[in-house]
Structures are given as C-alpha cells and as structure tokens.
Short mmCIF file of N, CA, C and O in Angstrom, two decimals:
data_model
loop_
_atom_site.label_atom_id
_atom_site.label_comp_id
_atom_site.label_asym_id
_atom_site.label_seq_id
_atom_site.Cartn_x
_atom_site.Cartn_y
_atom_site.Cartn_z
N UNK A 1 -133.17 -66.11 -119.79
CA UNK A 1 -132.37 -67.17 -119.24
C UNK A 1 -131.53 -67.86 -120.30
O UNK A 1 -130.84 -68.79 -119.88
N UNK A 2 -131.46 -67.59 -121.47
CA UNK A 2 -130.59 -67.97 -122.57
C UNK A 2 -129.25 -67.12 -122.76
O UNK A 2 -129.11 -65.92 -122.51
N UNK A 3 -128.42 -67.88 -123.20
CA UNK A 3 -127.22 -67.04 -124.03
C UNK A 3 -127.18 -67.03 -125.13
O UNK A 3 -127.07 -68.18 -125.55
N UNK A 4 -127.21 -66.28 -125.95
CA UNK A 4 -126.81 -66.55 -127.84
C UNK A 4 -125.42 -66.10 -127.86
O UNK A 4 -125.04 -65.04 -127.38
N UNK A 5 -124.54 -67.13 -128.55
CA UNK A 5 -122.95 -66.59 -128.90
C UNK A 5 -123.12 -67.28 -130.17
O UNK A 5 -122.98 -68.50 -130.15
N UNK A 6 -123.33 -66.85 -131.00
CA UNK A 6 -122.68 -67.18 -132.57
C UNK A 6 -123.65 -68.24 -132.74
O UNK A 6 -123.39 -69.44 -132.86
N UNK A 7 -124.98 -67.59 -132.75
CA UNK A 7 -125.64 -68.91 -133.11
C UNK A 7 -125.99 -70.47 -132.44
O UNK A 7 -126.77 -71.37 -132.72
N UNK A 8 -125.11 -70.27 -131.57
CA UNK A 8 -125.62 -71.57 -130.30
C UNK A 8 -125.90 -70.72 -128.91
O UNK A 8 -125.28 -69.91 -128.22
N UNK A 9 -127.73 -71.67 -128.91
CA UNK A 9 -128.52 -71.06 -127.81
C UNK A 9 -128.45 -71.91 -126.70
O UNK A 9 -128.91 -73.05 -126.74
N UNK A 10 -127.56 -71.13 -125.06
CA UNK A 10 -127.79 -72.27 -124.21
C UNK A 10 -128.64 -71.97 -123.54
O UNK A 10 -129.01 -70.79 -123.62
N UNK A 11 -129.23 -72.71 -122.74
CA UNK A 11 -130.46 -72.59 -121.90
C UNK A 11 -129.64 -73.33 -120.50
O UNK A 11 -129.61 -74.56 -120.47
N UNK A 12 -129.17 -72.78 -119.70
CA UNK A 12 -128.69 -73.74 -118.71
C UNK A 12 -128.92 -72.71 -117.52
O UNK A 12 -127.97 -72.23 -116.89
N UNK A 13 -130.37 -72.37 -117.23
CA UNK A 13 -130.14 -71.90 -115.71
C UNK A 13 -130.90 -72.12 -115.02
O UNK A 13 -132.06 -72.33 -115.39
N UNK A 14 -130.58 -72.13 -113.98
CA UNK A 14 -131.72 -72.52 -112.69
C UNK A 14 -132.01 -71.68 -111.66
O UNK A 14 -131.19 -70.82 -111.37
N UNK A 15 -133.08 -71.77 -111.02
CA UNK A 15 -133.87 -70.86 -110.57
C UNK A 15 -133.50 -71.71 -108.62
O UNK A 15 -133.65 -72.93 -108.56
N UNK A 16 -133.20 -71.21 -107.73
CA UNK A 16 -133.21 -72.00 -106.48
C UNK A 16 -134.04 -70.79 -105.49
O UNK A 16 -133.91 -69.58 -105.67
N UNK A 17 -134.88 -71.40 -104.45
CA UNK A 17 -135.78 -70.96 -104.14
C UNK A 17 -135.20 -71.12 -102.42
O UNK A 17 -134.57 -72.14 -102.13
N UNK A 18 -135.37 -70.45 -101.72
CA UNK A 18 -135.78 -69.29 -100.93
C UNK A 18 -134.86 -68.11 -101.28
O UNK A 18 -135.26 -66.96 -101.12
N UNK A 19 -133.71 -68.37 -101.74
CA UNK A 19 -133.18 -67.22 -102.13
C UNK A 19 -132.34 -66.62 -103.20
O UNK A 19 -131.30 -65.95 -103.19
N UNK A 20 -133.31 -67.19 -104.37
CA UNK A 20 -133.77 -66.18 -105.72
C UNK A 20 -131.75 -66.06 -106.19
O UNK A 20 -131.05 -65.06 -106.37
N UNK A 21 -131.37 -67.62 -106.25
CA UNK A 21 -130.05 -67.55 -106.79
C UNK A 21 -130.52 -68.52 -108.07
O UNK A 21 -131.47 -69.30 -108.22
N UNK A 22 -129.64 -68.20 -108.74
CA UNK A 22 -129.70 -69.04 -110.75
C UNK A 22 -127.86 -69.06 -110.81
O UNK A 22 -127.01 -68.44 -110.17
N UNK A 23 -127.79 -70.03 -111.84
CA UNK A 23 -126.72 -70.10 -112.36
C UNK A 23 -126.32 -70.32 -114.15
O UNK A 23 -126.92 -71.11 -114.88
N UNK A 24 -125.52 -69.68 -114.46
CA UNK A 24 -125.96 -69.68 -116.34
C UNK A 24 -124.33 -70.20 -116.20
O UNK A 24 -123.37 -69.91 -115.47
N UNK A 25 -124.65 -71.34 -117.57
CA UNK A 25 -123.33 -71.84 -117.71
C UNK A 25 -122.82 -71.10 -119.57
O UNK A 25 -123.63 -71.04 -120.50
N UNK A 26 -121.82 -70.78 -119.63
CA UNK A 26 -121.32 -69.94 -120.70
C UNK A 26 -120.36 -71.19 -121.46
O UNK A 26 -119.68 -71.99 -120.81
N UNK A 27 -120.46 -71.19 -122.97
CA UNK A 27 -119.46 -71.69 -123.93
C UNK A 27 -118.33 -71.67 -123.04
O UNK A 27 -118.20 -70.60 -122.45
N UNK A 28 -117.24 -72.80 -122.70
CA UNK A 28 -116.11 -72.17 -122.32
C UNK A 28 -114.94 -71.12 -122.78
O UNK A 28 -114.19 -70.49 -122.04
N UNK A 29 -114.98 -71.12 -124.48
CA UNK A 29 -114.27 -70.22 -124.99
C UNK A 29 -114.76 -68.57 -124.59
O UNK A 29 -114.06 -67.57 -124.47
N UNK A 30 -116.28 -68.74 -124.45
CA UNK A 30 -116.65 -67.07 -124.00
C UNK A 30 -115.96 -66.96 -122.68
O UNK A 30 -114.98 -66.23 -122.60
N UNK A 31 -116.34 -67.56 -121.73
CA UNK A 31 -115.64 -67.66 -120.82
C UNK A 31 -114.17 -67.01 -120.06
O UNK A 31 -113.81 -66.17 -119.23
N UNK A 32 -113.53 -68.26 -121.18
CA UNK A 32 -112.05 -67.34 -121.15
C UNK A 32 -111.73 -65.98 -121.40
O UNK A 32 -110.56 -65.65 -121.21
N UNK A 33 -112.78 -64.84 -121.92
CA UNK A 33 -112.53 -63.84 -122.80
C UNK A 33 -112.93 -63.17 -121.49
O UNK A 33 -112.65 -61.97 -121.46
N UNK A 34 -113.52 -63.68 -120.35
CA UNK A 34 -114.13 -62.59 -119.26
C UNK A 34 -113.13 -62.36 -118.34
O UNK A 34 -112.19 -63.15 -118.26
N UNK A 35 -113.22 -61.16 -117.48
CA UNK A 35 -112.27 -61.16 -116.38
C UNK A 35 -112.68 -62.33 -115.51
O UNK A 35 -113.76 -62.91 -115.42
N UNK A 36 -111.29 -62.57 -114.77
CA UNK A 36 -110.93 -63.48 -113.78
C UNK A 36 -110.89 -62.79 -112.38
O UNK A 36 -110.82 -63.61 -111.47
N UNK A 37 -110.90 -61.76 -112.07
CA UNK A 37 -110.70 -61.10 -110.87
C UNK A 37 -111.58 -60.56 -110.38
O UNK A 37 -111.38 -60.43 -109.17
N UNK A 38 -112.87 -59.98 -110.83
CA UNK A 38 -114.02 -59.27 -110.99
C UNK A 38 -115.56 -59.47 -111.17
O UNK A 38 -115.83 -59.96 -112.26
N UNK A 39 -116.55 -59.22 -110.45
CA UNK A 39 -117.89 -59.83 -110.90
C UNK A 39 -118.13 -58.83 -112.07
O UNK A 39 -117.39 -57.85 -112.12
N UNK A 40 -119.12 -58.99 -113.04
CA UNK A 40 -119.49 -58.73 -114.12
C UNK A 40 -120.63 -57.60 -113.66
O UNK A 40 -121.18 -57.68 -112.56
N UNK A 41 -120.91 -56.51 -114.65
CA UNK A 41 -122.03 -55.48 -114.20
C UNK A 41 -122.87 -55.93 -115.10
O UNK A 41 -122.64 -56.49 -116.17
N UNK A 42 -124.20 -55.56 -114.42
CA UNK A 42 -125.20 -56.42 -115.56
C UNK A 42 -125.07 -55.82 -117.38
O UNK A 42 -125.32 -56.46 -118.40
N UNK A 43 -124.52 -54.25 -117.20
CA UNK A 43 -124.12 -54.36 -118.39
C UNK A 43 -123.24 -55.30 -120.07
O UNK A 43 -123.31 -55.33 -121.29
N UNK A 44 -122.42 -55.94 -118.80
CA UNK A 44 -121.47 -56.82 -119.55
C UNK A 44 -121.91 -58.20 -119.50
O UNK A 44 -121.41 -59.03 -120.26
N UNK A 45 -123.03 -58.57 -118.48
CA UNK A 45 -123.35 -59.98 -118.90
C UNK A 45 -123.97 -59.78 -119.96
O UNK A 45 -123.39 -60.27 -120.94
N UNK A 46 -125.14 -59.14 -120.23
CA UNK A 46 -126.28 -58.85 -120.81
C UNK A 46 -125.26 -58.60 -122.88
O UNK A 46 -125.52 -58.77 -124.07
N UNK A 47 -124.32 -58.22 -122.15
CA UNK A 47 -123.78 -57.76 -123.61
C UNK A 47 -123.09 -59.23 -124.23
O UNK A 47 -122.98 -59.39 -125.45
N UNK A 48 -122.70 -60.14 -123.36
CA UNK A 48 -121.93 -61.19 -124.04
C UNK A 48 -123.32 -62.56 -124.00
O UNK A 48 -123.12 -63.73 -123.67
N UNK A 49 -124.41 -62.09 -124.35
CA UNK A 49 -125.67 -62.51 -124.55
C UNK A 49 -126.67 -63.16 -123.67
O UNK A 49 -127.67 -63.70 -124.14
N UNK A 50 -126.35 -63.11 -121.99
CA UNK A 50 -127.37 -63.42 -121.17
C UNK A 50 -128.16 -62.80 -120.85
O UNK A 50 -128.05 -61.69 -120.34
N UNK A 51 -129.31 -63.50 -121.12
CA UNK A 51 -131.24 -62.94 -121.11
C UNK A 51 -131.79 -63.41 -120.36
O UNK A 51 -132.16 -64.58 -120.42
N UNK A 52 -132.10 -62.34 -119.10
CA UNK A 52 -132.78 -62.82 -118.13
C UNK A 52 -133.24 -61.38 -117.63
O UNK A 52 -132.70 -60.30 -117.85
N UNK A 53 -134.69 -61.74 -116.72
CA UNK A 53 -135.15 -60.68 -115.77
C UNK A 53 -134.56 -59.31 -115.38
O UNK A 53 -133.73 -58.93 -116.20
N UNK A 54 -134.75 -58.54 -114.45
CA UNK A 54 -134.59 -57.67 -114.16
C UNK A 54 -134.20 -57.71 -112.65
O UNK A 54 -135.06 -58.16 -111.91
N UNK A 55 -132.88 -57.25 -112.02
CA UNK A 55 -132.70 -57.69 -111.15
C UNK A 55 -131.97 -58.28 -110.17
O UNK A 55 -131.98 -58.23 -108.94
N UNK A 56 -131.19 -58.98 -111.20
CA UNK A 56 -129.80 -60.49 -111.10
C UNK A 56 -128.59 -59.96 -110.87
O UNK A 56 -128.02 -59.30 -111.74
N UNK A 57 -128.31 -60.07 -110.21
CA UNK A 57 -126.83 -59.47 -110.03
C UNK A 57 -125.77 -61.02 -110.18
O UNK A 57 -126.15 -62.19 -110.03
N UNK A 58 -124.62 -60.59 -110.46
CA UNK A 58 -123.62 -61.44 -110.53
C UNK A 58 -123.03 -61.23 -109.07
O UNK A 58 -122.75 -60.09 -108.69
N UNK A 59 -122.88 -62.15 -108.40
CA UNK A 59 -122.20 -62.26 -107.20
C UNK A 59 -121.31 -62.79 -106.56
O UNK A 59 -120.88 -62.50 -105.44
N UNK A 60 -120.82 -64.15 -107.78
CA UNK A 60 -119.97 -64.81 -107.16
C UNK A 60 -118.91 -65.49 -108.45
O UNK A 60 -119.52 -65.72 -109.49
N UNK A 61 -117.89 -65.73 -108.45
CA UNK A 61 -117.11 -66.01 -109.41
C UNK A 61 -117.12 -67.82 -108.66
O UNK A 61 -117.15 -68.05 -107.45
N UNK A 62 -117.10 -68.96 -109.84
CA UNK A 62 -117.00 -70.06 -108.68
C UNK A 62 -115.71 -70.59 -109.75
O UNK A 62 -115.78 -71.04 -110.89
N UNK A 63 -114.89 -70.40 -109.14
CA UNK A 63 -113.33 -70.92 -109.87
C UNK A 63 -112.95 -71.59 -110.27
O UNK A 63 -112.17 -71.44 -111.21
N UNK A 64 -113.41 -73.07 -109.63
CA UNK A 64 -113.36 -74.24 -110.30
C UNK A 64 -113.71 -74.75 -111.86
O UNK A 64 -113.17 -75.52 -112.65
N UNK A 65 -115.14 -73.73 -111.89
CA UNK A 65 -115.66 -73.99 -113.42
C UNK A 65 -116.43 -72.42 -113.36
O UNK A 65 -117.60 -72.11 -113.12
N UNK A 66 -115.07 -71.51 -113.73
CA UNK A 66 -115.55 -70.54 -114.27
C UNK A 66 -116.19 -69.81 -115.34
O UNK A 66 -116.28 -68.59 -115.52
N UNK A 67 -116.69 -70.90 -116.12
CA UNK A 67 -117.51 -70.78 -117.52
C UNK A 67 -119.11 -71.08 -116.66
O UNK A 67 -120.07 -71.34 -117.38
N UNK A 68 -119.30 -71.01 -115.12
CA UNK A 68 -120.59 -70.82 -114.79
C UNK A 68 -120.73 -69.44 -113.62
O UNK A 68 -120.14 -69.22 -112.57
N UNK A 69 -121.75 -68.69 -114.33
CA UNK A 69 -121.77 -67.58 -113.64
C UNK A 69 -122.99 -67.91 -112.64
O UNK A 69 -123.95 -68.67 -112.81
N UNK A 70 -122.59 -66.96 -111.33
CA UNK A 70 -123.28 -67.26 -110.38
C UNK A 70 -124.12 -66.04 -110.10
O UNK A 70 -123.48 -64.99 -110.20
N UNK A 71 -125.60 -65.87 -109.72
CA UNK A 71 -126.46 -64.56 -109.71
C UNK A 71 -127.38 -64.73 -108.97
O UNK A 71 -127.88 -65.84 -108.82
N UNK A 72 -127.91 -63.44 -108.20
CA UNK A 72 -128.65 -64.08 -107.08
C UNK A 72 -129.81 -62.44 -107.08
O UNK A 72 -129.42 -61.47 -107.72
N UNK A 73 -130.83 -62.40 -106.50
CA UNK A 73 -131.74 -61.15 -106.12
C UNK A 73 -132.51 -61.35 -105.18
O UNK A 73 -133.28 -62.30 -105.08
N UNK A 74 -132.36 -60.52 -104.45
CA UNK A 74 -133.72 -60.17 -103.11
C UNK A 74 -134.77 -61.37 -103.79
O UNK A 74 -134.74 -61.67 -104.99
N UNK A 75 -135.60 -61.93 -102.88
CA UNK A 75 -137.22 -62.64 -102.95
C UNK A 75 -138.43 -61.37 -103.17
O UNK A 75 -138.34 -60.31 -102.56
N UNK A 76 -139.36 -61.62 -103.99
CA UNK A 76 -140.10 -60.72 -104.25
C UNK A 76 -139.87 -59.68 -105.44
O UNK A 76 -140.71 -58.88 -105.85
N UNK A 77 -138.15 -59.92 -106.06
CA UNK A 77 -137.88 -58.79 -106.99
C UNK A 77 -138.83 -58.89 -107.95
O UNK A 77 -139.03 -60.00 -108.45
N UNK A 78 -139.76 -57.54 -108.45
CA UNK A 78 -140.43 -57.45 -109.69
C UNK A 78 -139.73 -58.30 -110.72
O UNK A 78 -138.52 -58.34 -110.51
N UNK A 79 -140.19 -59.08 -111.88
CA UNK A 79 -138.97 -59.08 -112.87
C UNK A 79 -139.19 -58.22 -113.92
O UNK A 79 -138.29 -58.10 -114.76
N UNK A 80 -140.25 -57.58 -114.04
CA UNK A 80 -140.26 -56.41 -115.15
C UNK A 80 -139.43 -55.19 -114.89
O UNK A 80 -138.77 -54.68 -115.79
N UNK A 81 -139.45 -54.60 -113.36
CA UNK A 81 -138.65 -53.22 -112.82
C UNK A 81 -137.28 -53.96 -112.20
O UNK A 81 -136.21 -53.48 -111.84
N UNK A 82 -137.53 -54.68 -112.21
CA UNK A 82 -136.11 -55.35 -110.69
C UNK A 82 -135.86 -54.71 -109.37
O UNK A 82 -134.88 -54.71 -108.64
N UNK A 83 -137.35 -54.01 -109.27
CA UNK A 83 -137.29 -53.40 -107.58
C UNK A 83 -138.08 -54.53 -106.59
O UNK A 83 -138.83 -55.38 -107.06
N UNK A 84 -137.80 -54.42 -105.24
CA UNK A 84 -138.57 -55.69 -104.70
C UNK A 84 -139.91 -54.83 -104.00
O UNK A 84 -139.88 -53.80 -103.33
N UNK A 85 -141.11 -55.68 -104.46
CA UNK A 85 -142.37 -55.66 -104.30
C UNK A 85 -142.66 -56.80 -103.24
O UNK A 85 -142.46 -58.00 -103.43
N UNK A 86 -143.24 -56.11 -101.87
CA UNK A 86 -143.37 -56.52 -100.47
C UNK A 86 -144.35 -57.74 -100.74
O UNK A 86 -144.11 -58.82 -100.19
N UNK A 87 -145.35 -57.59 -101.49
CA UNK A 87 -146.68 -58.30 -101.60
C UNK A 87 -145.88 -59.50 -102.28
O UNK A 87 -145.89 -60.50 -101.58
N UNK A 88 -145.05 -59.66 -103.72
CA UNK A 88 -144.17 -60.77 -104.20
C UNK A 88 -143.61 -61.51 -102.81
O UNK A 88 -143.90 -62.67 -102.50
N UNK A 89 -143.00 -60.88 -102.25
CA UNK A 89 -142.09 -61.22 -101.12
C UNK A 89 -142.60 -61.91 -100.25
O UNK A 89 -141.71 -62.50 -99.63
N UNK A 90 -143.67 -62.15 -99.83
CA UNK A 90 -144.40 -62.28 -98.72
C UNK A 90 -145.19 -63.52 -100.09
O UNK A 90 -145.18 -64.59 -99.49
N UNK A 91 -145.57 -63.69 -100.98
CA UNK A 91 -146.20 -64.34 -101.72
C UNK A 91 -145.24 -65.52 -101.87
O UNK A 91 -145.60 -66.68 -101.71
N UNK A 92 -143.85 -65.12 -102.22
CA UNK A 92 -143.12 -65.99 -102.55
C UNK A 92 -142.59 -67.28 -101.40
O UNK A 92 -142.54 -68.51 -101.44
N UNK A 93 -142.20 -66.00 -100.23
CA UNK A 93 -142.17 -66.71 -98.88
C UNK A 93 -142.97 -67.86 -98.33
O UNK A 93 -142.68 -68.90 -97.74
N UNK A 94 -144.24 -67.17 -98.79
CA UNK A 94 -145.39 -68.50 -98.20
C UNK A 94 -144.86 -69.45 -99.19
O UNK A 94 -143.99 -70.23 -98.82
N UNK A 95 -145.26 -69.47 -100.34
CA UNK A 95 -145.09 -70.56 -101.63
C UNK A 95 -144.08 -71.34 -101.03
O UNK A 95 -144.44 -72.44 -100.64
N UNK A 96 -142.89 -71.02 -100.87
CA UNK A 96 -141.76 -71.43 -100.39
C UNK A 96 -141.86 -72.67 -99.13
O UNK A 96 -141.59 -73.87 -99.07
N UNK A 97 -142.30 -71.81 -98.37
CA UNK A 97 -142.89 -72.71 -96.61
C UNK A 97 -143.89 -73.52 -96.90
O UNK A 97 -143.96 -74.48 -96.13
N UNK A 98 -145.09 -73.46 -98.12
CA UNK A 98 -145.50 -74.77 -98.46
C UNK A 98 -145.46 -75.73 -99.07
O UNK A 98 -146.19 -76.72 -99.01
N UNK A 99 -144.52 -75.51 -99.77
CA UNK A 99 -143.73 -76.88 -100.60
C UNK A 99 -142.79 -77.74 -99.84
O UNK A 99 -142.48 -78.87 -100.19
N UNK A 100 -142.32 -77.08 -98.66
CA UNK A 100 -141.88 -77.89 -97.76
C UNK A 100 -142.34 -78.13 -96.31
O UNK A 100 -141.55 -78.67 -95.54
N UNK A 101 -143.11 -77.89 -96.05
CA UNK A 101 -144.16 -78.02 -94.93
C UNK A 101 -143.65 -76.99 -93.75
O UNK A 101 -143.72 -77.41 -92.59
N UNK A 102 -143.32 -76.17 -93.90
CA UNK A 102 -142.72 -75.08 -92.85
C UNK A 102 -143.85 -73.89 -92.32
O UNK A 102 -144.71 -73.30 -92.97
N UNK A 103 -143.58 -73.82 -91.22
CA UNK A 103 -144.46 -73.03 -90.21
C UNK A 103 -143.84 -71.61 -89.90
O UNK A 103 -142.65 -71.32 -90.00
N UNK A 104 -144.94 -70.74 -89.49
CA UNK A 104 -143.96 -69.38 -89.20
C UNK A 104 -143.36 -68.55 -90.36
O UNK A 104 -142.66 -67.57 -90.11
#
C-alpha cells in the first residue's frame, strides 16, 4: 500500500468495505508523467512504485485529482494469489453485515 518515488514514502490508501475498492494518492509530479486517457495495467502501477496485494485492478481515472488512482477487486480475493476464494468471500460478507447490523 506504499509508493516509493525518490525516496519519499507515501502511505495514502484506503481499504472500503463491501466492495474491496482503495485509493493511492501519487506525488503530483509522478502523476503528470502517466497517461491521461487510459487505466494503468498492474504492470505499470507496480513499476512507478505502488505496493500492494494481489489482485487490484485500476479502474477508474477520477479527473478532478488525477494524482489519485482508483482500484477495486472482487470480495474474498486471496491477497497472496489474487484469485477469489469462496470461503474469504462469504467470511468477508458476514464481517461486513456485522459491523453494520445487516440481516440476510
């Protein structure tokens, strides 16, 4: 969940729960250096130094403040394989429905 660019480590992401979206905010100068038209393959996040799980896809460009990337994965994704494991899924689900008192 960190970026390293030149020696400054950010830590800016968050985890939102029922559906397994995070958001990493990037230096704005890295930023500028990324495409504008295009989501990122995890190859190229991973290469301009974001460290995270297995799994994450980039999904959304948010325009306004495009120095924050937007990433989201199935509930239940392993984070060691990044395949989704039914038993996580169903684990996570409940967790989910009891932190907010939800039934069904």
């Amino acid at each position: 969940n960190n970026i390293n660019n030149n020696n400054n480590t950010h830590a800016h992401t968050h985890k939102y729960t029922p559906t397994a979206q995070r958001h990493v905010i990037l230096p704005k100068e890295l930023a500028k250096t990324l495409p504008k038209t295009r989501l990122l393959s995890e190859n190229e996040w991973r290469s301009i130094g974001v460290q995270q799980s297995r799994g994450w896809q980039h999904y959304a460009i948010h325009r306004p403040e495009p120095h924050i990337l937007l990433f989201r994965r199935p509930l239940g994704t392993d984070p060691q394989t990044g395949a989704v494991d039914q038993e996580l899924k169903r684990m996570a689900l409940e967790e989910y429905k009891g932190q907010f008192g939800l039934r069904g």
